[in-house]
Coordinates of C-alpha atoms in Angstrom, one line a residue:
M54 CA 10.7 1.5 7.5
T55 CA 10.4 -0.8 10.1
V56 CA 11.5 -1.9 14.0
C57 CA 14.9 -3.3 15.0
G58 CA 15.2 -3.3 19.2
E59 CA 14.1 -0.4 19.8
K60 CA 14.3 1.7 16.6
K61 CA 13.2 2.3 13.5
F62 CA 14.7 3.1 10.3
I63 CA 14.8 4.5 7.2
A64 CA 15.4 2.9 3.2
V65 CA 15.5 5.2 0.6
G66 CA 16.5 3.6 -2.9
C67 CA 17.5 6.6 -5.8
Q68 CA 20.1 6.9 -8.8
T69 CA 22.7 6.2 -6.4
G70 CA 22.3 4.1 -4.7
I71 CA 20.6 2.8 -1.2
Y72 CA 20.4 4.7 2.0
V73 CA 19.3 3.7 5.7
S74 CA 18.8 6.1 8.0
A75 CA 17.9 6.1 11.9
L76 CA 13.7 7.5 11.2
G77 CA 13.9 11.3 12.5
V78 CA 17.5 12.1 12.3
E79 CA 18.5 13.3 9.0
E80 CA 21.9 11.3 8.4
F81 CA 21.2 8.6 5.6
R82 CA 24.6 6.6 4.9
R83 CA 25.0 4.8 1.8
V84 CA 23.6 1.1 2.8
F85 CA 24.1 -1.1 -0.7
T86 CA 25.5 0.6 -4.7
H87 CA 22.9 -0.6 -6.2
A88 CA 20.5 2.3 -8.1
N89 CA 17.5 2.8 -7.9
P90 CA 16.3 -0.6 -6.6
T91 CA 12.1 -1.5 -7.6
G92 CA 11.9 -2.4 -5.0
L93 CA 12.2 -2.6 -1.0
A94 CA 10.6 -4.9 2.0
A95 CA 11.9 -5.3 5.5
I96 CA 10.5 -8.7 6.7
E97 CA 11.5 -9.9 10.2
T98 CA 8.3 -11.4 11.3
L99 CA 5.7 -13.9 10.2
G100 CA 3.3 -15.4 13.1
S101 CA 6.4 -17.0 15.8
R102 CA 8.9 -17.7 12.8
V103 CA 12.1 -14.7 12.8
Y104 CA 13.6 -14.1 8.8
N105 CA 15.5 -10.5 10.0
K106 CA 15.6 -9.9 5.6
F107 CA 15.8 -7.0 3.2
I108 CA 14.8 -7.9 0.4
I109 CA 16.0 -5.5 -3.1
H110 CA 14.6 -6.0 -5.8
V111 CA 16.6 -3.9 -8.2
E112 CA 17.4 -4.8 -12.1
G113 CA 15.0 -8.0 -12.8
S114 CA 17.7 -10.0 -9.5
L115 CA 15.8 -10.3 -6.4
F116 CA 18.3 -10.2 -2.9
S117 CA 18.0 -11.4 0.4
Y118 CA 20.5 -9.2 3.6
S119 CA 20.3 -9.5 6.9
L120 CA 18.5 -7.0 8.4
D121 CA 20.7 -6.5 11.0
I122 CA 23.5 -5.7 9.6
V123 CA 21.6 -3.6 7.9
A124 CA 20.9 -1.5 11.1
Q125 CA 24.3 -1.5 11.9
A126 CA 25.2 -0.1 8.9
A127 CA 23.0 2.9 9.5
L128 CA 24.8 4.0 12.1
G129 CA 28.1 3.9 11.4
K130 CA 29.2 0.6 13.3
I131 CA 29.9 -1.0 10.0
Q132 CA 32.3 -0.1 8.0
S133 CA 32.9 -2.9 5.7
S134 CA 31.1 -2.9 2.8
K135 CA 32.3 -6.6 2.8
E136 CA 30.7 -8.1 6.6
I137 CA 27.1 -6.8 4.3
T138 CA 27.8 -8.7 1.2
D139 CA 28.3 -11.9 3.3
T140 CA 25.5 -11.7 3.9
M141 CA 23.7 -11.5 0.7
E142 CA 21.0 -14.5 -0.5
R143 CA 20.0 -14.6 -3.9
V144 CA 16.2 -15.4 -3.7
A145 CA 15.1 -16.1 -7.0
R146 CA 17.1 -18.5 -9.5
Y147 CA 20.3 -17.0 -11.2
D148 CA 18.4 -17.8 -15.0
S149 CA 15.4 -16.6 -13.3
T150 CA 14.1 -13.2 -14.1
V151 CA 11.8 -11.0 -11.8
V152 CA 9.7 -8.6 -13.3
F153 CA 7.3 -7.9 -9.9
F154 CA 8.0 -8.6 -6.4
K155 CA 5.5 -6.3 -3.9
H156 CA 6.3 -7.6 -0.1
L157 CA 1.7 -9.1 2.6
H158 CA 0.8 -10.3 5.5
I159 CA -2.1 -12.7 4.6
G160 CA -3.0 -13.6 7.9
E161 CA -0.5 -16.5 9.5
R162 CA 0.7 -18.2 6.3
Q163 CA 4.3 -17.7 5.1
F164 CA 4.9 -19.7 1.4
S165 CA 8.3 -20.4 0.2
E166 CA 8.0 -21.9 -3.3
P167 CA 5.8 -19.8 -6.0
L168 CA 2.4 -19.1 -6.2
G169 CA 1.7 -19.4 -9.9
Y170 CA 1.6 -17.8 -13.0
V171 CA 0.3 -13.4 -13.0
P172 CA 0.2 -11.0 -16.2
R173 CA 3.0 -10.5 -17.4
D174 CA 1.8 -6.8 -16.7
A175 CA 0.8 -7.2 -13.1
Y176 CA 2.1 -3.7 -11.1
D177 CA 1.0 -4.6 -6.9
I178 CA -1.1 -6.9 -5.3
S179 CA -4.1 -6.0 -2.6
P180 CA -4.0 -8.4 0.5
L181 CA -7.6 -10.0 0.8
T182 CA -8.8 -11.6 3.8
K183 CA -7.6 -15.4 2.6
T184 CA -7.0 -14.1 -1.0
V185 CA -5.0 -11.4 -3.1
G186 CA -6.1 -8.6 -5.8
I187 CA -3.4 -8.5 -8.2
C188 CA -4.5 -5.3 -10.1
A189 CA -3.1 -5.5 -13.6
E190 CA -3.6 -3.9 -17.4
K191 CA -6.6 -5.2 -17.7
G192 CA -7.7 -5.7 -14.4
I193 CA -7.3 -7.5 -11.2
I194 CA -7.0 -10.9 -10.6
I195 CA -8.0 -12.8 -7.3
V196 CA -5.7 -15.7 -7.1
D197 CA -5.2 -17.6 -3.7
P198 CA -1.6 -18.5 -2.9
T199 CA -2.0 -21.7 -1.3
K200 CA -3.2 -23.3 -4.7
Y201 CA 0.4 -23.2 -7.2
G202 CA -1.8 -22.8 -10.7
S203 CA -4.8 -21.1 -9.5
F204 CA -4.9 -18.2 -12.8
E205 CA -3.9 -19.4 -15.3
A206 CA -3.8 -16.6 -18.1
S207 CA -5.9 -17.5 -20.9
S208 CA -6.4 -14.9 -23.7
S209 CA -10.3 -14.4 -24.3
L210 CA -10.5 -13.9 -20.6
Y211 CA -8.0 -12.0 -19.3
E212 CA -9.1 -9.0 -22.5
T213 CA -12.2 -8.3 -20.3
D214 CA -13.0 -5.3 -20.0
F215 CA -14.3 -4.9 -16.6
V216 CA -12.3 -5.7 -13.6
L217 CA -12.1 -8.4 -11.2
L218 CA -11.7 -12.0 -12.0
V219 CA -11.9 -14.5 -9.0
S220 CA -10.4 -17.9 -9.4
L221 CA -13.4 -20.1 -7.9
R222 CA -11.3 -22.8 -8.5
S223 CA -11.9 -24.5 -12.5
R224 CA -14.0 -21.7 -13.4
F225 CA -13.9 -17.4 -13.0
L226 CA -16.3 -14.7 -12.1
V227 CA -15.8 -11.2 -13.8
V228 CA -16.4 -8.7 -11.0
P229 CA -18.5 -5.5 -11.1
D230 CA -21.5 -8.5 -12.0
L231 CA -22.3 -5.7 -15.2
S232 CA -24.0 -7.9 -17.0
E233 CA -27.1 -6.3 -16.3
A234 CA -26.5 -2.7 -17.1
S235 CA -28.4 -3.2 -20.4
T236 CA -31.5 -3.4 -18.2
V237 CA -30.2 -1.3 -14.6
P238 CA -29.5 1.6 -15.0
S239 CA -27.7 2.1 -12.1
I240 CA -25.9 -0.4 -13.6
H241 CA -24.9 1.1 -16.6
G242 CA -23.8 4.3 -15.3
L243 CA -21.3 2.6 -12.8
K244 CA -19.9 1.0 -16.5
V245 CA -19.1 4.1 -18.2
N246 CA -17.2 5.5 -14.7
L247 CA -15.1 2.3 -15.2
E248 CA -14.0 2.5 -18.6
D249 CA -11.2 4.6 -19.0
A250 CA -10.6 3.5 -14.7
R251 CA -7.7 2.6 -14.1
P252 CA -8.2 -0.2 -10.8
L253 CA -5.3 0.8 -7.9
G254 CA -6.6 -2.3 -5.9
L255 CA -8.8 -3.1 -3.2
V256 CA -9.4 -2.8 0.5
S257 CA -12.2 -4.5 2.5
L258 CA -14.6 -3.2 4.6
P259 CA -14.2 -3.5 8.8
G260 CA -16.4 -6.6 9.7
S261 CA -15.6 -10.0 11.0
V262 CA -13.6 -12.5 9.1
H263 CA -16.0 -14.5 8.2
S264 CA -19.5 -12.6 7.8
R265 CA -20.0 -12.8 3.7
D266 CA -22.0 -9.4 3.9
N267 CA -19.1 -7.6 3.6
E268 CA -18.2 -5.5 1.0
I269 CA -14.9 -4.6 -0.7
L270 CA -13.6 -1.1 -1.9
V271 CA -12.7 -1.5 -5.4
V272 CA -9.6 1.9 -5.7
F273 CA -9.9 2.7 -9.6
D274 CA -7.8 6.7 -10.4
L275 CA -11.0 8.3 -10.5
V276 CA -13.6 6.7 -8.7
G277 CA -14.7 4.2 -6.3
C278 CA -16.9 1.6 -6.3
Y279 CA -17.9 -0.8 -3.5
I280 CA -19.4 -5.1 -4.6
T281 CA -20.4 -7.8 -2.3
R282 CA -17.7 -10.7 -1.4
Q283 CA -20.0 -11.7 -4.9
G284 CA -17.8 -9.9 -7.4
R285 CA -21.2 -7.7 -7.2
P286 CA -21.6 -4.0 -7.2
S287 CA -23.4 -2.5 -3.6
R288 CA -25.5 0.5 -3.1
S289 CA -27.5 0.0 -5.6
A290 CA -23.9 0.4 -8.4
G291 CA -23.0 3.6 -6.5
F292 CA -19.7 5.4 -7.8
I293 CA -17.7 7.8 -5.3
K294 CA -15.5 11.0 -8.1
W295 CA -12.4 11.4 -6.6
E296 CA -12.1 15.2 -6.1
T297 CA -9.1 14.6 -8.0
K298 CA -6.9 11.5 -10.3
A299 CA -4.9 9.5 -8.1
T300 CA -1.8 7.1 -8.3
S301 CA -1.6 5.8 -5.0
F302 CA -3.5 5.0 -2.1
A303 CA -3.7 3.3 1.6
H304 CA -6.2 1.9 3.5
R305 CA -5.2 3.6 7.7
G306 CA -8.0 2.4 9.8
K307 CA -11.3 3.7 9.4
H308 CA -9.2 5.5 6.6
I309 CA -8.1 5.4 2.6
F310 CA -6.3 8.5 1.0
L311 CA -5.7 8.8 -3.1
F312 CA -2.5 10.8 -3.9
S313 CA -2.0 11.9 -6.4
S314 CA 0.8 14.8 -7.3
Q315 CA -0.3 18.2 -5.7
F316 CA -3.3 16.7 -3.4
I317 CA -3.3 13.3 -0.2
E318 CA -7.7 13.1 -0.6
I319 CA -8.4 11.0 3.4
R320 CA -11.8 10.1 3.2
N321 CA -13.5 7.5 5.7
I322 CA -13.5 4.2 4.1
T323 CA -16.8 3.1 4.7
S324 CA -19.1 6.1 4.0
G325 CA -17.0 7.3 1.1
V326 CA -16.8 11.7 2.8
I327 CA -14.0 13.1 2.2
V328 CA -12.2 14.7 5.4
Q329 CA -9.4 16.1 5.1
V330 CA -6.9 17.2 2.2
I331 CA -2.9 17.5 2.2
E332 CA -1.3 20.1 0.3
G333 CA 1.6 19.8 -1.3
V334 CA 4.2 19.4 -5.1
D335 CA 5.0 16.2 -6.2
I336 CA 3.9 14.0 -4.2
R337 CA 4.7 10.0 -4.2
L338 CA 4.1 7.5 -2.4
L339 CA 6.7 5.3 -1.1
Y340 CA 5.3 2.7 3.0
P341 CA 1.5 2.3 2.7
G342 CA 2.1 0.7 6.5
R343 CA 1.7 -1.9 8.1
G344 CA 0.1 -2.8 11.8
N345 CA 2.0 0.1 13.6
V346 CA 4.4 1.6 10.9
E347 CA 3.0 4.5 9.4
S348 CA 2.3 5.4 6.1
L349 CA 5.4 7.5 4.8
V350 CA 5.4 9.6 1.3
A351 CA 7.3 12.3 -0.3
M352 CA 7.0 15.3 -1.7
K353 CA 8.7 18.8 -2.7
G354 CA 11.5 20.2 -0.1
S355 CA 11.8 23.6 0.8
K356 CA 15.1 23.7 -0.7
D357 CA 15.7 24.6 -4.2
D358 CA 19.0 26.3 -5.2
K359 CA 22.8 25.1 -7.4
D360 CA 22.8 22.3 -5.4
G361 CA 19.6 20.8 -6.3
T362 CA 15.9 20.2 -5.1
S363 CA 15.1 18.8 -1.5
V364 CA 13.3 16.0 -0.8
K365 CA 10.8 16.0 1.7
I366 CA 9.8 12.9 3.8
A367 CA 6.6 12.7 6.1
V368 CA 4.5 9.8 8.3
L369 CA 1.2 10.0 8.0
E370 CA 0.6 10.2 11.6
E371 CA -3.5 10.3 13.2
T372 CA -4.0 13.2 15.1
T373 CA -6.6 14.1 18.0
E374 CA -9.3 16.9 17.3
I375 CA -8.6 19.7 20.4
P376 CA -12.0 19.9 21.6
V377 CA -13.2 23.4 23.2
A378 CA -13.7 23.8 26.5
T379 CA -17.7 25.4 27.5
P380 CA -16.4 28.7 29.4
V381 CA -17.3 28.3 32.8
S382 CA -20.0 31.1 34.5
A383 CA -17.8 33.2 36.8
S384 CA -19.3 33.0 40.2
P385 CA -22.6 36.0 41.0
N386 CA -20.5 36.3 44.5
A387 CA -16.6 35.9 43.1
W388 CA -15.9 39.6 42.5
D389 CA -17.8 40.8 46.5
E390 CA -14.5 41.8 47.7
W391 CA -12.7 43.1 45.4
D392 CA -16.1 45.8 45.6
M393 CA -16.5 46.3 42.6

């Protein structure tokens, strides 16, 4: 979902192509024939620079199209596909295969060159204040995208059990630091609970970006735990066990959303206390949200007939609790004129 002018749009990729519609209008038009795209991104501006690009990751290639032309096609103002294809640019080289792609904002920084080598099994990226955490099967690798080649996959290093590899110039630090697990029962308990957990990403807790005391929430599919900026377990190495096994998550304001096939678990990011649970069927996170653009989720719709099962796309918006009004006591003389 993106903003083009004053309109918001949503793009959905499926088996028959990529469909785009104005948000809130159930009239999707097929704009691209690319089947089953791996990833989509709309890049409007970054700092003072204007890009207006629609990025498609499909079949190992990365393509860029004019965002304005895509929006016009969604509104039915463009009938010829040639007007769209004329704006196409290949982001990656012809002789390269893109195995992973994600669009991130890290402050006002922008990058146009390769950012270094990452594990082949990388499946997600979490932005932090100055670095990014790359999620892979063996853990989360923290790299500085301003330093090309800051991570090199050492087989002996990469085969460690836990969880986060932090690049500090030429040396690496594994966090959470579980080196005291054999002597500290709380750290041993954390280690046991992370053995079968799959890392999903990282979230910086609210606070001053210059404070070294800020914590980071490490999100796994089964549990979550807090660590310091130095990677050490905080809060007595405690952990939070989710109600259900999460497949993805989103961070919005003071809350973290944990998604599973039947539930959306909403928790306070600082305390970990559960705030709300939303039920559904076949729930999937489509877009985690960024800035003033809210999170998008898909779930099974109400239609299920010979033509197939419908999919409902919903926007997760925070609501405000309506306070209960305090009853006002009647004046002792209010009914005097009625002689009751």
